[in-house]
Amino acid sequence: MPVRKKNRWRGECTGYFDGRVDQVKRIREWCQKAVRMDDERAAPVLLIVSELATNAIQHSASGDQYGRVRVTVEVMPGDFVLLRVIDDGARAGRRVTRPCIPTPADEPSVGGHGLALVSALSEKWWWTDHPQGLAVWVLIDPNRSADED
């Protein structure tokens, strides 16, 4: 069960989840409740949080035994959503994996295109170092229509 902290004044919720792939569904469900939006408006938020949580589990110590993923959702005026996913940092003996979108010149692959989806569905995304690991931030306008790109 994720720990849930609420700060109603700021419209912010934070949840901590085990760093296992089966938790990604729970993260989406939790996020849907946190944003309190209908399915259509919540869809970009849920797609993005799925991608970022999966990346944290696959590419950081969050996917190790006892690893965790921290998710913070803040609904701001105008229903903009500020999403932050924090991983547990680099795996033992490895360097921190920084998020990047593959360039068209990169070798075609089955995976590795999720951050392009994040970029397409968000107003802006970025990452910062965090004392516990790496934080990926995403600003989402759930009211933006798909053809506004």
Coordinates of N, CA and C in Angstrom, one line a residue:
M1 N 0.9 -1.2 0.0 CA 0.0 0.0 0.0 C 0.9 1.2 0.0
P2 N 0.7 2.1 -1.0 CA 1.5 3.3 -1.0 C 1.2 4.3 0.2
V3 N 2.2 4.9 0.7 CA 2.0 6.0 1.7 C 1.5 7.2 0.9
R4 N 0.5 7.8 1.5 CA -0.1 8.9 0.8 C -0.1 10.2 1.7
K5 N 0.5 11.2 1.2 CA 0.5 12.5 1.9 C -0.2 13.4 1.1
K6 N -1.1 14.2 1.7 CA -1.9 15.2 1.0 C -1.6 16.6 1.6
N7 N -1.5 17.5 0.7 CA -1.4 18.9 1.1 C -2.5 19.6 0.3
R8 N -3.7 19.6 0.9 CA -4.9 20.1 0.1 C -4.7 21.6 -0.3
W9 N -4.1 22.3 0.5 CA -3.9 23.8 0.2 C -3.2 23.9 -1.1
R10 N -2.2 23.1 -1.4 CA -1.5 23.2 -2.7 C -2.0 22.3 -3.8
G11 N -3.0 21.4 -3.5 CA -3.5 20.5 -4.5 C -2.4 19.5 -4.9
E12 N -1.6 19.0 -3.9 CA -0.5 18.1 -4.2 C -0.7 16.8 -3.4
C13 N -0.4 15.7 -4.1 CA -0.4 14.3 -3.5 C 0.9 13.7 -3.8
T14 N 1.4 12.9 -2.9 CA 2.7 12.2 -3.1 C 2.4 10.7 -2.7
G15 N 2.9 9.8 -3.5 CA 2.8 8.4 -3.2 C 4.1 7.7 -3.4
Y16 N 4.4 6.7 -2.6 CA 5.6 5.9 -2.6 C 5.2 4.5 -3.0
F17 N 5.8 3.9 -4.0 CA 5.4 2.6 -4.5 C 6.7 1.7 -4.6
D18 N 6.4 0.4 -4.4 CA 7.5 -0.6 -4.6 C 8.0 -0.5 -6.1
G19 N 9.3 -0.7 -6.3 CA 9.9 -0.6 -7.6 C 9.7 -1.9 -8.4
R20 N 8.5 -2.4 -8.6 CA 8.3 -3.6 -9.4 C 7.3 -3.2 -10.5
V21 N 7.5 -3.9 -11.6 CA 6.7 -3.6 -12.8 C 5.2 -3.7 -12.5
D22 N 4.8 -4.7 -11.7 CA 3.4 -4.9 -11.4 C 2.8 -3.7 -10.6
Q23 N 3.6 -2.8 -10.1 CA 3.2 -1.6 -9.4 C 2.8 -0.4 -10.4
V24 N 3.1 -0.5 -11.6 CA 2.8 0.5 -12.6 C 1.3 0.7 -12.7
K25 N 0.6 -0.4 -12.7 CA -0.9 -0.3 -12.8 C -1.4 0.4 -11.5
R26 N -0.9 0.1 -10.4 CA -1.3 0.8 -9.1 C -0.9 2.2 -9.1
I27 N 0.2 2.6 -9.7 CA 0.6 4.0 -9.8 C -0.4 4.7 -10.7
R28 N -0.8 4.2 -11.8 CA -1.8 4.8 -12.7 C -3.1 5.0 -11.9
E29 N -3.6 4.0 -11.2 CA -4.9 4.0 -10.5 C -4.8 5.1 -9.4
W30 N -3.7 5.2 -8.7 CA -3.5 6.2 -7.7 C -3.5 7.6 -8.3
C31 N -2.8 7.7 -9.4 CA -2.7 9.0 -10.1 C -4.1 9.5 -10.6
Q32 N -4.9 8.5 -11.1 CA -6.2 8.9 -11.6 C -7.0 9.5 -10.4
K33 N -6.9 8.9 -9.2 CA -7.7 9.4 -8.1 C -7.1 10.8 -7.6
A34 N -5.8 10.9 -7.7 CA -5.1 12.1 -7.3 C -5.5 13.3 -8.2
V35 N -5.7 13.1 -9.5 CA -6.0 14.3 -10.3 C -7.5 14.6 -10.4
R36 N -8.3 13.6 -10.0 CA -9.8 13.7 -10.0 C -10.3 14.3 -11.3
M37 N -10.0 13.6 -12.4 CA -10.4 14.0 -13.7 C -11.1 12.9 -14.4
D38 N -11.9 13.1 -15.4 CA -12.5 12.1 -16.1 C -11.5 11.3 -16.9
D39 N -11.8 10.2 -17.5 CA -10.8 9.3 -18.2 C -10.2 10.0 -19.3
E40 N -10.9 10.8 -20.1 CA -10.3 11.4 -21.3 C -9.3 12.5 -20.9
R41 N -9.6 13.3 -19.9 CA -8.7 14.4 -19.5 C -7.5 13.8 -18.7
A42 N -7.7 12.7 -18.0 CA -6.6 12.1 -17.2 C -5.7 11.2 -18.1
A43 N -6.1 10.9 -19.3 CA -5.3 9.9 -20.2 C -3.9 10.4 -20.4
P44 N -3.6 11.6 -20.8 CA -2.2 12.0 -20.9 C -1.4 11.9 -19.6
V45 N -2.0 12.2 -18.5 CA -1.3 12.1 -17.2 C -0.9 10.6 -17.0
L46 N -1.9 9.7 -17.2 CA -1.7 8.3 -16.9 C -0.7 7.7 -17.9
L47 N -0.7 8.0 -19.1 CA 0.3 7.5 -20.1 C 1.7 8.0 -19.7
I48 N 1.8 9.2 -19.3 CA 3.1 9.8 -18.9 C 3.6 9.1 -17.6
V49 N 2.8 9.0 -16.6 CA 3.3 8.5 -15.4 C 3.6 7.0 -15.6
S50 N 2.9 6.3 -16.4 CA 3.3 4.9 -16.7 C 4.7 4.8 -17.3
E51 N 5.0 5.7 -18.3 CA 6.3 5.7 -18.9 C 7.4 6.0 -18.0
L52 N 7.2 7.0 -17.2 CA 8.2 7.5 -16.2 C 8.5 6.5 -15.1
A53 N 7.4 5.9 -14.6 CA 7.6 4.8 -13.6 C 8.3 3.6 -14.1
T54 N 7.9 3.2 -15.3 CA 8.5 2.0 -15.9 C 10.0 2.3 -16.2
N55 N 10.3 3.5 -16.6 CA 11.7 3.9 -16.8 C 12.5 3.9 -15.5
A56 N 11.9 4.4 -14.5 CA 12.6 4.4 -13.1 C 12.9 3.0 -12.7
I57 N 11.9 2.1 -12.9 CA 12.1 0.7 -12.5 C 13.1 0.0 -13.4
Q58 N 13.1 0.2 -14.7 CA 14.1 -0.4 -15.6 C 15.5 0.1 -15.5
H59 N 15.6 1.4 -15.3 CA 16.9 2.0 -15.5 C 17.6 2.6 -14.2
S60 N 17.0 2.3 -13.0 CA 17.6 2.8 -11.8 C 17.5 1.8 -10.7
A61 N 18.0 2.1 -9.5 CA 18.0 1.3 -8.3 C 16.6 1.1 -7.8
S62 N 15.6 1.8 -8.4 CA 14.2 1.6 -8.0 C 13.8 0.2 -8.3
G63 N 14.3 -0.4 -9.4 CA 14.0 -1.7 -9.8 C 14.7 -2.8 -9.0
D64 N 15.6 -2.4 -8.1 CA 16.3 -3.4 -7.3 C 15.4 -3.8 -6.1
Q65 N 15.9 -4.9 -5.5 CA 15.2 -5.3 -4.3 C 15.1 -4.2 -3.3
Y66 N 13.9 -3.9 -2.7 CA 13.6 -2.8 -1.8 C 13.6 -1.5 -2.4
G67 N 13.7 -1.4 -3.8 CA 13.6 -0.1 -4.5 C 12.2 0.4 -4.4
R68 N 12.1 1.7 -4.7 CA 10.8 2.4 -4.7 C 10.8 3.5 -5.7
V69 N 9.6 3.9 -6.0 CA 9.4 5.0 -7.0 C 8.5 6.0 -6.2
R70 N 8.9 7.3 -6.2 CA 8.1 8.3 -5.6 C 7.4 9.1 -6.7
V71 N 6.1 9.3 -6.6 CA 5.3 10.1 -7.5 C 4.6 11.2 -6.8
T72 N 4.8 12.4 -7.4 CA 4.0 13.6 -6.8 C 3.2 14.2 -8.0
V73 N 2.0 14.4 -7.7 CA 1.0 15.0 -8.6 C 0.5 16.3 -8.0
E74 N 0.6 17.4 -8.7 CA 0.0 18.7 -8.2 C -0.9 19.2 -9.3
V75 N -2.2 19.4 -9.0 CA -3.1 20.0 -9.9 C -3.1 21.5 -9.6
M76 N -2.8 22.3 -10.6 CA -2.6 23.7 -10.4 C -3.8 24.4 -11.1
P77 N -3.9 25.7 -10.9 CA -5.0 26.5 -11.5 C -5.0 26.2 -13.0
G78 N -6.3 26.2 -13.5 CA -6.4 25.8 -14.9 C -6.4 24.3 -15.2
D79 N -6.3 23.5 -14.2 CA -6.2 22.1 -14.2 C -4.9 21.6 -14.9
F80 N -3.9 22.5 -14.9 CA -2.5 22.0 -15.4 C -2.1 21.0 -14.3
V81 N -1.4 20.0 -14.7 CA -0.9 19.0 -13.8 C 0.7 19.0 -13.9
L82 N 1.3 19.2 -12.7 CA 2.7 19.1 -12.6 C 3.0 17.7 -12.0
L83 N 3.7 16.9 -12.7 CA 3.9 15.5 -12.3 C 5.4 15.4 -12.1
R84 N 5.8 14.7 -11.0 CA 7.2 14.4 -10.7 C 7.4 13.0 -10.3
V85 N 8.3 12.3 -11.0 CA 8.7 10.9 -10.6 C 10.1 10.9 -10.2
I86 N 10.4 10.4 -9.0 CA 11.7 10.3 -8.5 C 12.1 8.9 -8.3
D87 N 13.3 8.5 -8.8 CA 13.8 7.1 -8.7 C 14.8 7.1 -7.6
D88 N 15.4 5.9 -7.3 CA 16.3 5.7 -6.2 C 17.8 5.9 -6.7
G89 N 18.0 6.5 -7.8 CA 19.4 6.7 -8.3 C 20.0 5.6 -9.0
A90 N 21.3 5.7 -9.3 CA 22.0 4.7 -10.0 C 22.0 3.3 -9.3
R91 N 22.0 2.3 -10.1 CA 22.2 0.9 -9.6 C 23.7 0.8 -9.1
A92 N 23.9 -0.1 -8.1 CA 25.3 -0.2 -7.6 C 26.3 -0.5 -8.7
G93 N 27.4 0.3 -8.7 CA 28.4 0.1 -9.7 C 28.1 0.7 -11.1
R94 N 27.0 1.4 -11.2 CA 26.7 2.0 -12.5 C 26.5 3.5 -12.4
R95 N 26.6 4.1 -13.5 CA 26.4 5.6 -13.6 C 24.9 5.9 -13.7
V96 N 24.5 7.1 -13.3 CA 23.1 7.5 -13.4 C 22.7 7.5 -14.8
T97 N 21.5 7.0 -15.1 CA 21.0 7.1 -16.5 C 20.2 8.3 -16.6
R98 N 20.6 9.2 -17.6 CA 19.9 10.5 -17.8 C 18.9 10.3 -18.9
P99 N 17.7 10.8 -18.7 CA 16.7 10.7 -19.8 C 17.0 11.4 -21.0
C100 N 16.7 10.8 -22.2 CA 16.9 11.5 -23.5 C 16.1 10.9 -24.5
I101 N 15.7 11.7 -25.5 CA 14.9 11.2 -26.6 C 15.9 10.8 -27.7
P102 N 15.7 9.5 -28.2 CA 16.6 9.1 -29.3 C 16.4 10.0 -30.5
T103 N 17.5 10.2 -31.2 CA 17.5 11.0 -32.4 C 17.1 10.0 -33.6
P104 N 16.6 10.6 -34.7 CA 16.3 9.7 -35.8 C 17.5 8.9 -36.4
A105 N 18.7 9.4 -36.1 CA 19.9 8.7 -36.6 C 20.2 7.5 -35.8
D106 N 19.6 7.4 -34.6 CA 19.9 6.2 -33.8 C 19.3 5.0 -34.4
E107 N 19.9 3.9 -34.1 CA 19.5 2.6 -34.6 C 18.0 2.3 -34.2
P108 N 17.2 1.8 -35.2 CA 15.8 1.5 -34.8 C 15.8 0.4 -33.7
S109 N 14.9 0.6 -32.8 CA 14.8 -0.4 -31.7 C 13.3 -0.6 -31.3
V110 N 13.0 -1.7 -30.6 CA 11.7 -1.9 -30.2 C 11.3 -0.9 -29.1
G111 N 12.2 -0.7 -28.2 CA 12.0 0.2 -27.0 C 12.7 1.6 -27.3
G112 N 12.6 2.4 -26.2 CA 13.3 3.7 -26.3 C 12.6 4.8 -26.8
H113 N 11.3 4.7 -27.1 CA 10.6 5.8 -27.7 C 9.6 6.4 -26.7
G114 N 9.5 6.0 -25.5 CA 8.6 6.5 -24.5 C 8.7 7.9 -24.2
L115 N 10.0 8.4 -24.1 CA 10.2 9.8 -23.8 C 9.7 10.7 -24.9
A116 N 9.7 10.2 -26.2 CA 9.2 11.0 -27.3 C 7.7 11.2 -27.1
L117 N 7.0 10.1 -26.5 CA 5.6 10.2 -26.2 C 5.4 11.2 -25.1
V118 N 6.2 11.2 -24.1 CA 6.1 12.2 -23.0 C 6.3 13.6 -23.5
S119 N 7.2 13.8 -24.4 CA 7.4 15.1 -25.0 C 6.2 15.5 -25.8
A120 N 5.6 14.6 -26.6 CA 4.5 15.0 -27.4 C 3.2 15.3 -26.6
L121 N 3.0 14.6 -25.4 CA 1.8 14.8 -24.6 C 1.9 15.9 -23.6
S122 N 3.1 16.5 -23.4 CA 3.3 17.5 -22.4 C 3.6 18.8 -22.9
E123 N 3.4 19.8 -22.1 CA 3.8 21.2 -22.4 C 5.3 21.3 -22.3
K124 N 5.9 20.7 -21.3 CA 7.3 20.8 -21.1 C 7.7 19.6 -20.2
W125 N 8.9 19.1 -20.3 CA 9.4 18.1 -19.4 C 10.9 18.3 -19.2
W126 N 11.4 17.9 -18.1 CA 12.8 18.1 -17.7 C 13.2 17.2 -16.6
W127 N 14.4 17.1 -16.3 CA 14.9 16.3 -15.2 C 15.9 17.1 -14.3
T128 N 15.9 16.8 -13.1 CA 16.9 17.4 -12.1 C 17.5 16.3 -11.2
D129 N 18.6 16.5 -10.7 CA 19.2 15.6 -9.7 C 18.4 15.9 -8.4
H130 N 18.2 14.8 -7.7 CA 17.5 14.8 -6.4 C 18.3 14.1 -5.4
P131 N 18.3 14.5 -4.1 CA 19.1 13.8 -3.1 C 18.9 12.2 -3.1
Q132 N 17.7 11.8 -3.4 CA 17.4 10.3 -3.5 C 17.7 9.7 -4.8
G133 N 17.8 10.5 -5.9 CA 18.0 9.9 -7.2 C 17.8 11.0 -8.3
L134 N 17.1 10.6 -9.3 CA 16.8 11.5 -10.4 C 15.3 11.8 -10.4
A135 N 15.0 13.1 -10.6 CA 13.6 13.5 -10.6 C 13.3 13.9 -12.1
V136 N 12.2 13.4 -12.6 CA 11.7 13.8 -13.9 C 10.4 14.5 -13.7
W137 N 10.4 15.8 -14.2 CA 9.2 16.7 -14.0 C 8.5 16.8 -15.4
V138 N 7.2 16.9 -15.3 CA 6.4 17.0 -16.6 C 5.2 18.0 -16.3
L139 N 5.0 18.9 -17.1 CA 3.9 19.8 -17.0 C 2.9 19.4 -18.1
I140 N 1.7 19.1 -17.7 CA 0.7 18.6 -18.6 C -0.6 19.4 -18.6
D141 N -1.1 19.7 -19.8 CA -2.4 20.4 -19.9 C -3.4 19.4 -20.4
P142 N -4.2 18.9 -19.4 CA -5.1 17.8 -19.8 C -6.3 18.3 -20.7
N143 N -6.4 19.6 -20.9 CA -7.4 20.2 -21.7 C -7.0 20.4 -23.1
R144 N -5.7 20.2 -23.4 CA -5.1 20.4 -24.8 C -5.7 19.4 -25.7
S145 N -6.1 19.8 -26.8 CA -6.6 18.8 -27.8 C -5.4 18.2 -28.5
A146 N -5.6 16.9 -29.0 CA -4.5 16.2 -29.6 C -4.0 16.9 -30.9
D147 N -4.8 17.7 -31.5 CA -4.4 18.3 -32.8 C -3.8 19.7 -32.5
E148 N -3.5 20.1 -31.3 CA -2.9 21.4 -31.0 C -1.4 21.4 -31.1
D149 N -0.8 20.3 -31.6 CA 0.7 20.2 -31.7 C 1.3 21.1 -32.7

